[in-house]
Coordinates of C-alpha atoms in Angstrom, one line a residue:
X128 CA 8.9 -40.9 22.5
X129 CA 8.9 -43.1 19.4
X130 CA 5.2 -43.6 19.7
X131 CA 4.7 -39.8 19.9
X132 CA 6.7 -39.4 16.7
X133 CA 4.7 -42.0 14.9
X134 CA 1.5 -40.1 15.9
X135 CA 2.9 -37.0 14.3
X136 CA 3.4 -38.8 11.0
X137 CA 6.0 -40.4 8.9
X138 CA 7.9 -37.2 8.2
X139 CA 8.5 -36.6 11.9
X140 CA 9.6 -40.2 12.4
X141 CA 12.0 -40.0 9.4
X142 CA 13.5 -36.7 10.7
X143 CA 14.0 -38.3 14.1
X144 CA 15.6 -41.4 12.7
X145 CA 17.9 -39.4 10.4
X146 CA 18.9 -37.1 13.3
X147 CA 19.8 -40.2 15.3
X148 CA 21.9 -41.5 12.4
X149 CA 23.8 -38.2 12.3
X150 CA 24.4 -38.3 16.1
X151 CA 25.6 -41.9 16.0
X152 CA 27.8 -41.3 13.0
X153 CA 29.4 -38.3 14.7
X154 CA 30.0 -40.4 17.9
X155 CA 31.6 -43.3 15.9
X156 CA 33.7 -41.0 13.8
X157 CA 35.0 -39.1 16.9
X158 CA 35.9 -42.4 18.5
X159 CA 37.7 -43.5 15.2
X160 CA 39.6 -40.2 15.2
X161 CA 40.9 -40.9 18.7
X162 CA 42.4 -44.2 17.5
X163 CA 43.6 -43.0 14.1
X164 CA 47.2 -43.8 13.4
X165 CA 47.4 -46.5 16.1
X166 CA 48.6 -49.9 14.9
X167 CA 48.0 -49.0 11.2
X168 CA 49.3 -52.3 10.0
X169 CA 46.7 -54.5 11.7
X170 CA 43.7 -55.9 9.9
X171 CA 41.5 -54.3 12.6
X172 CA 43.0 -50.9 11.9
X173 CA 42.3 -51.4 8.2
X174 CA 38.7 -52.4 8.9
X175 CA 38.2 -49.3 11.2
X176 CA 39.6 -47.0 8.5
X177 CA 37.5 -48.5 5.8
X178 CA 34.4 -48.3 8.0
X179 CA 35.1 -44.7 8.9
X180 CA 35.7 -43.7 5.3
X181 CA 32.4 -45.4 4.1
X182 CA 30.4 -43.9 7.0
X183 CA 31.9 -40.5 6.3
X184 CA 30.9 -40.8 2.6
X185 CA 27.3 -41.9 3.6
X186 CA 26.9 -39.0 6.0
X187 CA 28.3 -36.5 3.4
X188 CA 26.1 -37.9 0.6
X189 CA 23.0 -37.6 2.8
X190 CA 23.8 -34.1 3.9
X191 CA 24.3 -33.0 0.3
X192 CA 20.7 -33.9 -0.5
X193 CA 17.7 -31.8 0.1
X194 CA 16.2 -32.4 3.6
X195 CA 13.2 -34.4 2.2
X196 CA 15.6 -36.8 0.4
X197 CA 18.0 -37.5 3.2
X198 CA 16.2 -40.3 4.9
X199 CA 15.5 -42.1 1.6
X200 CA 19.2 -41.8 0.7
X201 CA 20.1 -43.3 4.1
X202 CA 17.7 -46.2 3.5
X203 CA 19.2 -46.9 0.0
X204 CA 22.7 -46.8 1.4
X205 CA 21.9 -49.7 3.8
X206 CA 20.7 -51.8 0.9
X207 CA 23.7 -51.0 -1.2
X208 CA 26.2 -51.9 1.5
X209 CA 24.2 -55.1 2.2
X210 CA 24.5 -56.0 -1.4
X211 CA 28.2 -55.2 -1.5
X212 CA 28.8 -57.3 1.6
X213 CA 27.0 -60.3 0.0
X214 CA 29.0 -59.8 -3.2
X215 CA 32.3 -59.7 -1.4
X216 CA 31.4 -62.7 0.8
X217 CA 30.5 -64.7 -2.2
X218 CA 34.1 -64.6 -3.3
X219 CA 35.4 -66.1 0.0
X220 CA 36.1 -69.7 0.7
X221 CA 33.1 -71.6 2.1
X222 CA 35.1 -73.1 4.9
X223 CA 35.6 -69.5 6.3
X224 CA 31.7 -69.4 6.6
X225 CA 31.5 -65.9 5.0
X226 CA 27.7 -65.6 5.2
X227 CA 27.7 -66.2 9.0
X228 CA 30.5 -63.6 9.4
X229 CA 28.6 -61.1 7.3
X230 CA 25.4 -61.7 9.3
X231 CA 27.3 -61.3 12.6
X232 CA 28.9 -58.1 11.5
X233 CA 25.5 -56.8 10.3
X234 CA 23.9 -57.6 13.7
X235 CA 26.9 -56.1 15.5
X236 CA 26.3 -52.8 13.6
X237 CA 22.6 -53.0 14.2
X238 CA 23.1 -53.4 18.0
X239 CA 25.8 -50.8 18.0
X240 CA 23.3 -48.2 17.0
X241 CA 21.0 -49.4 19.7
X242 CA 23.8 -49.2 22.3
X243 CA 24.5 -45.6 21.3
X244 CA 20.8 -44.7 21.5
X245 CA 20.7 -46.0 25.1
X246 CA 24.0 -44.3 25.9
X247 CA 22.2 -40.9 25.5
X248 CA 25.3 -39.1 24.1
X249 CA 27.9 -40.4 26.5
X250 CA 31.3 -41.6 25.4
X251 CA 31.4 -44.7 23.3
X252 CA 32.1 -47.8 25.4
X253 CA 35.5 -49.2 24.6
X254 CA 34.3 -52.7 25.3
X255 CA 32.1 -52.5 22.1
X256 CA 35.4 -51.8 20.3
X257 CA 36.1 -51.0 16.8
X258 CA 33.8 -50.5 13.8
X259 CA 32.3 -53.5 12.0
X260 CA 33.9 -56.4 14.0
X261 CA 34.0 -58.0 17.4
X262 CA 36.9 -58.3 19.8

């Protein structure tokens, strides 16, 4: 399927990728909504809430753009959040190995999208857990 989209040109591929982003964001936000209010004092709950707020902002900002600008906005958001993650990590103690933790979280997010793609719209697997961190 992806090869077919590439044959149709970059616009079709970008539309497909943006559509997948919207579907994945929707699935993650629905899952977050199911857990909302549970154990609000934990660090994991805080991380989930922050992730959901940032994802909601990204989705809303993209949707507010003209259709031809949405994919480019999404691509820029990834770079901005990577920059922010590096900035925040640079202020943590080196013995906490912040770069490794940031890279692991980034790879977890990257694989989470792959997991949702192969799930074909089924419920989010609880074993993959919360947003942005491992259990």
